[in-house]
Amino acid sequence: MSESPAILASIRPTHTLSLAAIVALACFVLIPSSLAQQTPAPSAAPAKSAPAAAPTPAPRPPEKPLPGLDLSSMDLTADPCTDMYRYACGNFNANHPIPADQPDVDPFYVLYNVNSQELNAILTKAAVPSPARTPDEQKIGDYFSACTNTTAIDAAGLKSIQPLLDEIAALGNNNGLINHAQLASLIGQLQRIGVDAFFGYGEQQDFKDATKQIAFIQQGGLGMPEKDYYLRTGDKDIKLRAQYVAHVAKMLTLAGTPPDQADKDAANIMTLETALAKASLGVVDMRDPEKTYHLQPIETFMALSGPSFTDFEDAIHSPRVTEINNATPGFWPELKNQLNTAGIATIQAYLRYHLLTTEARNLPHPFDDENFDFYGRILRGQPQQQPRWKRCSNLVSNDIGEAVGKVYVDQFFAGDSKAKMLTMVHDIESAMGGDIDQIDWMSPATKARAKEKLAAVANKIGYPDKWRDYSKLTIVPNDAAGNQMRADAFENDRQLNKIGKPVDHAEWQMTPPTVNAYYDPSMNDINFPAGILQSPFFDRTQDDAVNYGHIGAVIGHELTHGFDDEGRKFDAHGNLDDWWTTEDLKNFTARTDCLADEYSSFTAVEEKNPADNVKVNGRLTLGENTADNGGLLLAFMAYLQRAKDGHIDLAAKRDGFTAPQRFYIAFSQNWCQNARPESVREQVLQDPHSPDRFRVNGVIVNQPGFAPAFGCKQGAPMAPVKSCRIW
Ligand SMILES: [Zn+2]
């Protein structure tokens, strides 16, 4: 399945490491579709030959979270008025070499590693078979032990996916003609287990009536990250495409296709995917809800797609829908053209490859290794795959996250963190109210609507009030691939089952251990999982200055998303509705243009050949940059108010810094990063977040509170005469 057109705006990229993770997280917003009824087939049964050993935790040094104020990362020889990133983070790289199993290291990654160990401790215990285990403990324990049992995985071969491989092979049994009903049903089965086959289908809140849950269908089916990977003409791009084709051929060969044929198939898959890429919207357009909203009666859509759409609906376990958001209507004519002209052999090879890559993490190790080689080593520059214990710990959290999240919260979430967070959230919401009152470029009518929206924002902190029910999900020992497919199918069915039902406002789109946060424009809510409410983001040993700089800026960031270039299009009720006057919108756009120009000037990756350099895309990252800039401003306003109420002496020094200095250092240290150039390149080309280091100076130059805090002269690099300001 693919990402929903309903865009969740998070504080940082949701990517992790290998393709398995990319696929899972790309589906994050509406999680995977799948293949339910088929799974209990004999091929998916546990491998009898494999021993059912409970996994033992791998020996490793304990990971420690970073402190709220990390003096060891600072470079005190640098001038904060010249380069705040260097001042706050200049020694970070020296102290934090990038581990071989990571694309980069930053405070988020350090905390992710701490969480991985905590999850591992929970799961290792739950993996020991015992009648005393609760049903959820049985599920998370057996899921984890099956995932770590690579002996059983190797012994099982392709058994788990053989019925699907057989169905793909059977597509050619009609004298070479495509049976459209058969193909539609097969695509539905594959999407149901998370295979990105040709397009995406899922559930979303209706952009124009947020009380309704509807079906959407949109472009998809690409093996590389997004359309421009198929179209750019730089040397690196051409080389990467050749490497992708070689990777596809290798995967097909591993599954039994003779090498010569696999080479031809891979080249044909590239031709097919390139045609789909050309018909796809780019990453900037995909952020625009007006461009991805085309609600139509299902009859209208089926006049385009053909009658076999109902076979697809049945296979993916969707209700028969009466209307659908045809998010990317320009995609269908080309998809149809390809299905009619690419030839059955190419379509079969395409489906075979996408099935193999989706399930690779639980197939015998040559598949897993090859998959990592392209998506981890080549695409991200990461030399080594993560150790299995770490991958499996996080996969359980990703695939059946609320079952493990419940235990995680009990053991690792400090009870009063929620109340302390809520105080900060209220402070920052109140600061935003004051900010809206005093801005001079917005009319009273639009201000009233903005404040109505602000008052309606719902705050969700830590974990869900009601946990998800997994009782109908079957998890068995020693069947890693079967478990993965059943979990994906379960999640697909849960999502699609929402179509036509009332919206559940208590639902979370991130699991509790996640080190991230998000704003959802249709829900109009801000969400902070327990995972991020730890040091350095929320350090209970530090004062308010440090915590408002860290997590306060994150809260401000998510809140500002409701009023960025995309979020501003949704009203208090989560509906896409133009509540701006023409004049106010003109003023807003002039301000966002300023920010887009600023960030477009940053070169993210410098190569020997300047033609291969990569610049930040100011339009793609506009929403995130708006949120970063507004978020820090609001956090500072809220902090000043809190300090005033508490009679805090702002000039008093701690660790040698005044309170405002500590605030800005803490904020900057959210984004200290040591990154591989390949990983930065991959992020800049397709992710709406700017690379970490630009999230410091790019924001600091626009903060009126910064120059006074550090005594910078007007005109210094971090205190320019002309700056950008939206909120
Ligand atoms: Zn964000």
XYZ file of C-alpha atoms and ligand atoms in Angstrom:
728
model
C 0.000 0.000 0.000
C 1.056 3.476 -0.364
C 1.175 6.637 1.591
C -2.152 8.374 2.026
C -2.756 11.707 0.381
C -3.678 12.860 3.877
C -0.324 14.125 4.976
C 0.788 13.751 8.536
C 3.339 16.399 9.317
C 5.982 14.955 11.597
C 8.948 16.545 13.311
C 11.464 14.421 11.398
C 11.656 11.893 8.580
C 10.014 8.588 9.408
C 12.585 6.559 7.487
C 14.819 4.029 9.065
C 17.275 1.709 7.546
C 16.637 -1.011 5.079
C 13.941 -1.366 2.515
C 11.848 -3.491 4.800
C 11.611 -0.502 7.027
C 11.098 1.880 4.143
C 8.159 -0.111 2.882
C 6.625 -0.435 6.292
C 7.003 3.229 7.040
C 5.964 4.440 3.644
C 2.691 2.746 4.507
C 2.827 4.332 7.876
C 0.033 6.749 7.414
C -2.454 4.141 6.458
C -0.537 1.097 7.043
C -0.330 -1.960 4.877
C -2.823 -3.670 2.808
C -2.628 -7.330 2.468
C -3.452 -10.877 1.832
C -5.596 -12.308 4.553
C -7.605 -15.323 3.608
C -4.687 -16.889 1.819
C -2.279 -16.911 4.709
C -3.262 -20.081 6.526
C -2.270 -22.105 3.447
C 0.126 -24.988 4.195
C 3.028 -23.046 2.765
C 2.703 -20.504 5.522
C 2.878 -23.131 8.253
C 5.812 -23.122 10.643
C 8.994 -24.743 9.350
C 9.169 -28.018 11.183
C 12.884 -28.458 10.795
C 13.815 -25.380 12.751
C 14.449 -25.411 16.478
C 12.200 -23.189 18.569
C 14.920 -21.513 20.565
C 14.031 -18.448 22.584
C 16.321 -15.626 21.473
C 18.986 -14.445 23.848
C 19.780 -10.746 23.933
C 22.869 -9.884 21.929
C 25.835 -8.637 23.978
C 26.243 -4.916 23.527
C 27.263 -1.862 25.494
C 24.306 -0.059 27.057
C 23.177 2.966 25.064
C 22.670 6.159 27.041
C 20.430 9.063 26.088
C 22.104 12.435 25.516
C 21.748 15.031 28.278
C 19.414 17.990 27.777
C 22.359 20.332 27.609
C 25.262 18.528 25.972
C 28.342 20.582 26.768
C 30.636 18.009 25.160
C 29.070 18.611 21.719
C 29.649 22.356 21.794
C 32.548 24.152 20.110
C 33.190 27.125 22.377
C 35.863 28.432 20.015
C 33.108 29.191 17.501
C 31.161 32.455 17.534
C 27.436 31.835 17.989
C 26.681 35.079 16.138
C 28.525 33.724 13.093
C 27.539 30.057 13.078
C 25.187 28.777 15.788
C 25.274 25.234 14.443
C 29.020 25.070 14.887
C 28.807 26.648 18.348
C 26.170 24.196 19.615
C 27.160 21.093 17.638
C 30.766 21.608 16.494
C 32.169 18.722 18.528
C 29.229 16.380 18.000
C 30.830 14.517 15.094
C 34.074 13.916 16.960
C 32.170 12.357 19.858
C 29.605 10.536 17.727
C 31.134 8.609 14.852
C 28.416 7.081 12.686
C 27.975 3.416 13.637
C 28.372 1.088 10.654
C 24.726 0.031 10.924
C 23.289 3.561 10.685
C 22.865 6.099 7.868
C 23.511 8.920 10.326
C 23.584 9.735 14.014
C 21.658 12.518 15.748
C 19.820 12.833 19.089
C 16.795 11.062 17.595
C 18.940 8.136 16.557
C 20.662 7.946 19.936
C 17.261 7.739 21.620
C 16.045 5.241 19.025
C 18.945 3.014 20.051
C 18.058 3.370 23.734
C 14.460 2.460 22.908
C 15.621 -0.506 20.842
C 17.345 -1.915 23.909
C 14.298 -1.332 26.086
C 12.067 -3.007 23.523
C 14.566 -5.838 23.255
C 14.421 -6.402 27.016
C 10.620 -6.563 26.911
C 10.563 -8.881 23.919
C 13.302 -11.240 25.087
C 11.292 -11.824 28.247
C 8.009 -12.240 26.369
C 9.654 -14.724 23.985
C 10.116 -17.360 26.690
C 7.191 -19.776 26.240
C 5.031 -19.872 29.345
C 1.359 -20.454 30.079
C 1.536 -17.354 32.270
C 1.983 -15.069 29.248
C -0.956 -12.801 28.447
C -2.352 -13.095 24.890
C -0.504 -9.906 23.904
C 2.750 -11.181 25.453
C 2.376 -14.409 23.465
C 1.976 -12.394 20.266
C 4.874 -9.996 20.739
C 7.124 -12.736 22.153
C 6.472 -15.225 19.350
C 6.659 -12.506 16.678
C 10.058 -11.503 18.008
C 11.461 -15.012 18.434
C 10.321 -16.037 14.937
C 11.923 -12.895 13.503
C 15.244 -13.597 15.204
C 15.253 -17.298 14.259
C 17.233 -16.989 11.031
C 17.855 -20.748 10.972
C 14.126 -21.338 10.592
C 13.837 -18.493 8.088
C 16.604 -19.944 5.912
C 15.126 -23.436 6.167
C 11.661 -22.247 5.131
C 12.861 -20.953 1.779
C 10.094 -19.273 -0.220
C 7.333 -21.469 1.207
C 5.431 -18.590 2.766
C 5.058 -16.688 -0.504
C 4.877 -19.700 -2.846
C 1.069 -19.565 -3.269
C 1.395 -15.978 -4.428
C 4.320 -16.777 -6.726
C 2.141 -19.559 -8.177
C -0.720 -17.139 -8.768
C 1.645 -14.735 -10.497
C 2.865 -17.590 -12.723
C -0.759 -18.566 -13.501
C -1.448 -15.119 -14.956
C 0.181 -16.309 -18.158
C -2.106 -19.301 -18.639
C -4.568 -17.518 -20.903
C -2.673 -17.821 -24.176
C -0.660 -14.813 -23.161
C -3.725 -12.597 -22.768
C -4.366 -10.816 -19.517
C -7.375 -11.906 -17.571
C -8.214 -8.571 -15.969
C -10.302 -10.010 -13.141
C -7.499 -12.404 -12.232
C -4.897 -9.624 -12.319
C -7.059 -7.245 -10.266
C -7.614 -9.911 -7.642
C -3.905 -10.698 -7.475
C -2.999 -7.017 -7.060
C -5.552 -6.803 -4.233
C -4.055 -9.817 -2.477
C -0.535 -8.410 -2.814
C -1.457 -4.936 -1.619
C -3.230 -6.489 1.341
C 0.162 -7.718 2.640
C 1.881 -4.425 1.961
C 3.249 -4.996 -1.564
C 3.373 -1.717 -3.495
C 1.926 -3.191 -6.686
C 1.150 -0.571 -9.361
C -0.878 1.873 -7.216
C -1.994 2.629 -3.678
C -5.391 2.077 -2.093
C -6.539 2.869 1.412
C -8.729 4.845 3.764
C -8.580 8.537 4.621
C -10.748 11.186 6.203
C -12.583 13.071 3.478
C -10.586 16.289 3.049
C -13.803 18.301 2.675
C -15.853 16.502 5.320
C -13.580 15.292 8.098
C -16.424 13.412 9.781
C -16.415 10.918 6.890
C -13.958 8.082 6.261
C -13.630 7.293 2.573
C -11.535 5.219 0.186
C -8.695 6.739 -1.813
C -6.677 5.424 -4.719
C -3.460 6.963 -6.000
C -0.216 6.589 -7.922
C 2.368 4.114 -6.696
C 4.272 1.016 -7.704
C 7.786 2.466 -7.972
C 10.770 0.572 -6.564
C 12.918 3.691 -6.248
C 11.955 6.441 -3.757
C 9.968 8.736 -6.078
C 9.435 9.784 -9.694
C 12.477 11.967 -10.274
C 14.821 9.078 -9.484
C 13.727 7.729 -12.886
C 14.080 11.008 -14.765
C 17.080 13.005 -13.543
C 20.089 12.990 -15.863
C 23.121 13.514 -13.567
C 25.919 10.923 -13.544
C 24.961 9.737 -10.077
C 21.326 9.312 -11.130
C 22.233 7.298 -14.204
C 24.527 5.090 -12.146
C 21.874 4.577 -9.473
C 19.345 3.433 -12.074
C 21.850 0.889 -13.398
C 22.395 -0.324 -9.838
C 18.639 -0.637 -9.315
C 18.251 -2.717 -12.470
C 21.136 -4.964 -11.367
C 19.507 -5.350 -7.954
C 16.134 -6.301 -9.453
C 17.831 -8.884 -11.674
C 19.684 -10.336 -8.697
C 16.477 -10.705 -6.651
C 14.723 -12.438 -9.543
C 17.715 -14.734 -10.054
C 17.718 -15.670 -6.380
C 14.070 -16.675 -6.767
C 14.905 -19.009 -9.654
C 14.740 -16.976 -12.874
C 17.700 -17.836 -15.159
C 20.218 -14.935 -15.137
C 19.791 -13.984 -18.817
C 16.034 -13.839 -18.448
C 16.324 -11.953 -15.134
C 18.447 -9.280 -16.860
C 15.792 -8.841 -19.554
C 12.996 -8.787 -16.973
C 14.797 -6.175 -14.870
C 15.310 -3.917 -17.890
C 11.615 -4.256 -18.772
C 10.591 -3.494 -15.181
C 12.699 -0.343 -15.382
C 10.904 0.680 -18.592
C 7.514 0.034 -17.015
C 8.325 1.887 -13.773
C 9.774 4.810 -15.747
C 6.496 5.140 -17.646
C 4.573 5.106 -14.337
C 7.015 7.658 -12.885
C 6.424 10.019 -15.809
C 2.671 9.881 -15.179
C 3.096 10.495 -11.433
C 2.919 13.760 -9.522
C 6.189 14.931 -7.993
C 6.916 15.242 -4.289
C 6.037 18.948 -4.144
C 2.622 18.479 -5.772
C 1.887 15.486 -3.537
C 2.040 17.835 -0.540
C -0.823 19.916 -1.944
C -4.197 18.628 -0.730
C -6.019 20.477 -3.508
C -4.042 18.549 -6.115
C -4.739 15.182 -4.480
C -8.469 15.525 -3.858
C -10.826 14.384 -6.596
C -13.813 12.758 -4.949
C -15.965 10.964 -7.475
C -18.768 8.386 -7.636
C -17.332 4.900 -7.954
C -19.087 4.546 -11.327
C -16.994 7.422 -12.667
C -13.810 5.809 -11.464
C -14.783 2.396 -12.782
C -15.511 3.826 -16.201
C -11.775 4.494 -16.206
C -10.456 1.465 -14.342
C -12.787 -1.175 -15.765
C -15.269 -3.507 -14.081
C -12.538 -5.667 -12.513
C -12.157 -3.031 -9.786
C -14.676 -4.999 -7.714
C -12.400 -8.062 -7.913
C -9.646 -5.859 -6.501
C -11.905 -4.575 -3.703
C -12.866 -8.098 -2.693
C -9.282 -9.324 -2.705
C -7.988 -6.461 -0.582
C -10.918 -6.872 1.825
C -12.401 -3.481 1.137
C -16.086 -2.825 1.473
C -17.735 -2.075 -1.895
C -17.453 1.717 -1.943
C -19.878 4.188 -3.508
C -17.364 7.027 -3.918
C -13.601 7.343 -3.974
C -10.899 10.001 -3.829
C -9.103 9.444 -7.130
C -6.099 11.318 -5.738
C -3.916 11.313 -8.866
C -6.246 11.023 -11.870
C -3.428 11.666 -14.360
C -1.838 8.355 -13.379
C -4.583 5.980 -14.572
C -4.393 6.387 -18.338
C -0.699 5.474 -18.267
C -1.185 2.599 -15.827
C -3.901 1.225 -18.088
C -1.688 1.670 -21.095
C 1.139 -0.219 -19.389
C -1.113 -3.057 -18.278
C -2.288 -3.411 -21.879
C 1.075 -3.114 -23.599
C 3.902 -4.156 -21.252
C 3.245 -7.848 -21.867
C 2.387 -10.569 -19.420
C 5.975 -11.649 -18.811
C 6.943 -8.132 -17.676
C 3.882 -7.769 -15.461
C 4.646 -11.123 -13.876
C 8.294 -10.227 -13.290
C 7.248 -6.852 -11.881
C 4.847 -8.436 -9.364
C 7.393 -11.135 -8.482
C 10.066 -8.528 -7.741
C 7.787 -6.319 -5.636
C 6.609 -9.311 -3.618
C 10.191 -10.459 -3.005
C 11.437 -7.034 -1.929
C 8.498 -6.487 0.439
C 8.966 -9.803 2.199
C 12.781 -9.924 1.907
C 13.453 -9.316 5.591
C 11.847 -12.666 6.444
C 13.091 -14.628 3.436
C 16.378 -16.595 3.403
C 19.377 -14.363 4.038
C 20.553 -13.954 0.400
C 17.293 -12.057 -0.287
C 17.590 -9.994 2.863
C 21.258 -9.216 2.134
C 20.617 -8.237 -1.471
C 17.702 -6.055 -0.482
C 19.842 -4.275 2.079
C 22.663 -3.915 -0.425
C 20.543 -1.682 -2.658
C 18.219 0.099 -0.234
C 20.682 0.422 2.663
C 24.239 0.387 1.344
C 23.831 1.965 -2.092
C 20.903 4.314 -1.495
C 21.845 5.445 2.030
C 25.559 4.702 2.191
C 25.121 2.499 5.245
C 27.932 -0.110 5.302
C 26.216 -2.729 7.450
C 22.781 -4.077 8.104
C 21.537 -3.573 11.670
C 21.976 -6.614 13.892
C 18.955 -8.894 13.759
C 17.948 -8.315 17.401
C 17.650 -4.589 16.779
C 15.745 -4.924 13.539
C 13.360 -7.451 15.047
C 12.766 -5.370 18.187
C 11.722 -2.429 16.050
C 9.758 -4.526 13.588
C 7.548 -5.861 16.361
C 7.016 -2.287 17.459
C 6.209 -1.274 13.900
C 3.965 -4.206 12.984
C 1.997 -4.812 16.202
C 3.011 -1.643 17.958
C 0.244 -1.115 20.469
C 0.655 -4.643 21.860
C 4.291 -3.968 22.729
C 3.621 -0.272 23.342
C 1.370 -1.069 26.286
C 4.203 -2.873 28.093
C 6.709 -0.214 27.044
C 4.595 2.555 28.565
C 4.109 0.612 31.817
C 7.827 0.049 32.233
C 9.507 3.084 30.736
C 7.150 6.063 30.719
C 7.406 8.207 33.843
C 3.927 8.724 35.224
C 3.981 12.497 35.671
C 5.560 13.234 32.264
C 2.110 13.563 30.745
C 1.045 16.314 33.156
C 4.322 18.225 32.718
C 4.001 18.007 28.943
C 0.431 19.224 29.064
C 1.507 22.334 30.969
C 4.052 23.137 28.271
C 1.529 22.453 25.499
C -0.949 24.864 27.097
C 1.772 27.501 27.520
C 2.682 27.261 23.856
C -0.924 27.278 22.670
C -1.460 30.372 24.726
C 1.675 31.939 23.172
C 0.259 31.238 19.732
C -2.981 32.981 20.674
C -0.962 36.033 21.708
C 1.091 35.825 18.504
C -2.025 35.792 16.316
C -3.377 38.823 18.216
C -0.275 40.900 17.585
C 0.688 40.087 13.965
C 0.127 43.063 11.696
C -0.445 41.384 8.333
C -3.720 39.541 8.998
C -7.249 40.941 9.055
C -9.483 40.635 12.136
C -11.817 38.264 10.241
C -9.044 35.785 9.399
C -7.541 36.170 12.873
C -10.873 35.099 14.352
C -10.886 31.960 12.198
C -7.239 31.231 13.092
C -8.043 31.492 16.789
C -11.077 29.289 16.360
C -8.805 26.676 14.787
C -6.183 27.045 17.525
C -8.814 26.558 20.227
C -9.993 23.365 18.525
C -6.553 21.660 18.384
C -6.634 18.408 20.364
C -3.542 17.439 22.370
C -2.496 13.784 22.551
C 0.407 12.878 24.767
C 2.240 9.603 25.406
C -0.079 6.777 24.398
C -3.680 5.997 23.468
C -6.410 5.965 26.102
C -7.780 2.790 24.598
C -5.417 0.082 23.290
C -5.911 -1.696 19.986
C -7.423 -5.177 20.129
C -5.188 -7.804 18.485
C -7.224 -10.830 19.594
C -8.100 -11.766 16.016
C -4.469 -11.720 14.852
C -2.720 -15.098 14.810
C 1.010 -15.105 15.600
C 2.831 -18.431 15.765
C 6.374 -19.454 16.716
C 8.923 -19.943 13.918
C 6.937 -18.470 11.048
C 8.459 -15.045 10.587
C 7.178 -14.444 7.047
C 3.712 -15.770 7.820
C 3.517 -13.593 10.923
C 4.571 -10.542 8.937
C 1.955 -11.192 6.254
C -0.798 -11.831 8.796
C 0.116 -8.680 10.744
C 0.097 -6.610 7.539
C -3.233 -8.124 6.491
C -4.675 -7.468 9.939
C -3.648 -3.822 9.783
C -4.930 -3.456 6.224
C -8.309 -4.851 7.226
C -8.454 -2.620 10.292
C -7.834 0.429 8.108
C -10.264 -0.464 5.339
C -12.917 -1.434 7.849
C -13.082 2.245 8.826
C -14.565 3.256 5.465
C -18.117 4.484 5.979
C -17.802 4.502 9.790
C -17.526 7.438 12.214
C -14.025 8.806 12.896
C -12.272 7.640 16.065
C -10.529 10.754 17.391
C -8.653 8.756 20.010
C -6.674 6.801 17.419
C -2.907 7.265 17.062
C -0.874 7.078 13.847
C 2.414 6.478 15.675
C 3.171 3.789 18.245
C 4.175 4.756 21.818
C 7.931 3.980 21.540
C 8.321 6.134 18.395
C 10.871 8.958 18.683
C 8.876 11.432 16.618
C 5.732 13.585 16.770
C 3.070 14.681 14.266
C 0.214 17.007 13.383
C -2.779 15.582 11.537
C -4.667 18.255 9.543
C -7.893 16.242 9.195
C -8.014 15.499 12.929
C -6.595 18.916 13.836
C -4.566 17.284 16.601
C -0.954 17.300 17.787
C 0.556 13.997 18.935
C 3.628 13.269 21.060
C 4.411 9.564 21.588
C 6.046 8.456 24.857
C 9.238 7.655 22.900
C 10.170 11.303 22.365
C 9.320 12.416 25.914
C 12.781 11.484 27.165
C 16.201 13.093 27.348
C 17.498 15.093 25.593
C 14.109 16.299 24.287
C 12.509 16.219 27.702
C 15.173 16.043 30.427
C 13.649 15.952 33.879
C 16.960 16.972 35.483
C 17.082 20.248 33.531
C 15.390 23.587 33.999
C 12.562 25.038 31.922
C 14.948 26.955 29.626
C 16.422 23.710 28.327
C 13.138 21.822 28.071
C 11.321 24.664 26.297
C 14.244 24.790 23.836
C 14.036 21.052 23.189
C 10.519 19.626 23.468
C 8.919 23.075 23.630
C 10.210 23.768 20.125
C 8.842 20.385 19.031
C 5.419 21.265 20.460
C 5.547 24.656 18.744
C 6.580 22.929 15.514
C 3.570 20.593 15.496
C 1.182 23.381 16.457
C 2.523 25.625 13.680
C 1.869 22.834 11.153
C -1.808 23.687 11.516
C -0.924 27.074 10.026
C 1.796 26.258 7.484
C 1.353 26.404 3.682
C -0.573 23.137 3.744
C -2.169 23.065 7.203
C -3.599 26.573 6.748
C -5.926 25.182 4.078
C -7.784 23.107 6.686
C -10.193 24.713 9.156
C -10.958 24.123 12.845
C -12.991 21.027 11.979
C -10.280 19.496 9.795
C -12.022 20.405 6.535
C -10.271 21.688 3.426
C -11.970 25.053 3.327
C -10.678 28.425 2.240
C -11.007 30.576 5.349
C -8.507 33.233 4.231
C -9.307 36.583 2.633
C -7.500 37.306 -0.640
C -5.410 40.019 0.973
C -4.397 37.854 3.950
C -3.412 35.022 1.653
C -1.298 37.417 -0.422
C 0.517 38.536 2.725
C 0.988 34.949 3.898
C 2.389 33.899 0.520
C 4.885 36.766 0.447
C 6.142 35.527 3.813
C 6.377 31.869 2.788
C 8.184 32.896 -0.430
C 10.836 34.505 1.759
C 11.367 31.226 3.610
C 11.339 29.121 0.429
C 14.060 31.344 -1.068
C 16.146 31.184 2.094
C 16.213 27.382 2.256
C 16.635 26.942 -1.506
C 20.001 28.650 -1.167
C 21.413 25.829 1.024
C 23.660 23.240 -0.623
C 23.086 19.976 1.229
C 25.626 17.737 -0.498
C 28.752 18.966 -2.251
C 30.371 16.566 -4.694
C 33.607 16.666 -6.669
C 31.557 17.332 -9.764
C 29.403 20.382 -8.922
C 26.746 19.085 -11.322
C 26.107 16.330 -8.771
C 25.599 18.760 -5.860
C 22.230 18.616 -4.155
C 20.456 21.729 -2.930
C 17.642 21.906 -0.405
C 14.254 22.222 -2.149
C 12.678 25.264 -0.503
C 9.211 24.372 -1.841
C 9.270 20.734 -0.755
C 10.444 21.692 2.744
C 8.315 24.825 3.137
C 5.813 23.339 5.599
C 8.514 21.888 7.840
C 10.603 25.058 7.737
C 7.550 27.161 8.571
C 6.882 24.833 11.507
C 10.513 25.002 12.683
C 10.595 28.805 12.560
C 7.184 29.385 14.106
C 7.707 26.598 16.630
C 10.878 28.068 18.074
C 9.393 31.541 18.248
C 6.335 30.262 20.134
C 8.432 28.153 22.489
C 10.533 31.200 23.359
C 7.472 33.382 23.958
C 6.003 30.652 26.166
C 9.271 30.272 28.060
C 9.539 34.014 28.751
C 6.009 34.016 30.139
C 6.729 30.959 32.322
C 9.954 32.531 33.586
C 8.099 35.766 34.352
C 5.372 33.911 36.239
C 8.019 31.969 38.202
C 10.150 35.055 38.923
C 13.132 33.392 37.206
C 16.212 35.600 36.829
C 16.939 35.356 33.118
C 20.452 36.720 33.548
C 21.490 34.126 36.132
C 23.987 31.641 34.702
C 23.963 27.870 34.902
C 26.785 25.870 33.284
C 28.097 29.286 32.271
C 25.044 30.297 30.227
C 22.069 32.561 30.806
C 18.571 31.108 30.526
C 17.910 32.444 26.993
C 21.319 31.128 25.884
C 20.498 27.706 27.321
C 17.173 27.808 25.521
C 18.795 28.419 22.110
C 21.646 25.957 22.689
C 19.157 23.250 23.690
C 17.061 23.931 20.598
C 20.108 23.775 18.333
C 21.178 20.498 19.874
C 17.913 18.882 18.737
C 19.581 18.904 15.342
C 23.262 18.019 15.855
C 23.937 15.455 13.174
C 26.711 13.349 11.714
C 25.384 11.989 8.423
C 26.588 10.018 5.422
C 26.316 12.086 2.233
C 24.272 9.357 0.500
C 21.722 9.489 3.283
C 21.482 13.297 3.128
C 21.105 13.106 -0.662
C 18.290 10.579 -0.372
C 16.510 12.724 2.219
C 16.829 16.005 0.326
C 15.515 14.524 -2.914
C 12.273 13.212 -1.515
C 11.607 14.157 2.113
C 9.842 17.349 3.243
C 12.269 17.870 6.171
C 15.446 19.894 5.658
C 18.672 18.161 6.701
C 19.282 18.604 10.430
C 22.059 21.187 10.275
C 19.942 23.626 8.238
C 17.242 23.305 10.847
C 19.527 25.237 13.224
C 20.969 28.233 11.356
C 18.027 28.363 8.914
C 15.784 29.049 11.909
C 18.119 31.024 14.175
C 18.591 33.822 11.593
C 14.849 34.561 11.831
C 14.528 34.643 15.632
C 14.223 38.143 17.129
C 15.185 36.773 20.571
C 18.501 35.295 19.481
C 20.703 38.357 18.908
C 19.913 39.898 22.326
C 20.556 36.525 24.027
C 24.091 36.280 22.637
C 24.844 39.982 22.183
C 25.102 39.678 18.373
C 25.500 42.876 16.394
C 22.846 43.555 13.802
C 24.224 42.412 10.462
C 26.129 39.435 11.913
C 25.488 36.208 9.945
C 23.042 34.932 12.608
C 21.393 38.372 13.012
C 20.802 39.558 9.445
C 19.114 42.868 8.767
C 16.540 41.173 6.559
C 14.930 38.025 7.869
C 11.800 35.950 7.251
C 8.854 35.822 9.596
C 5.511 34.117 9.174
C 4.301 33.267 12.676
Zn 6.954 18.677 10.906
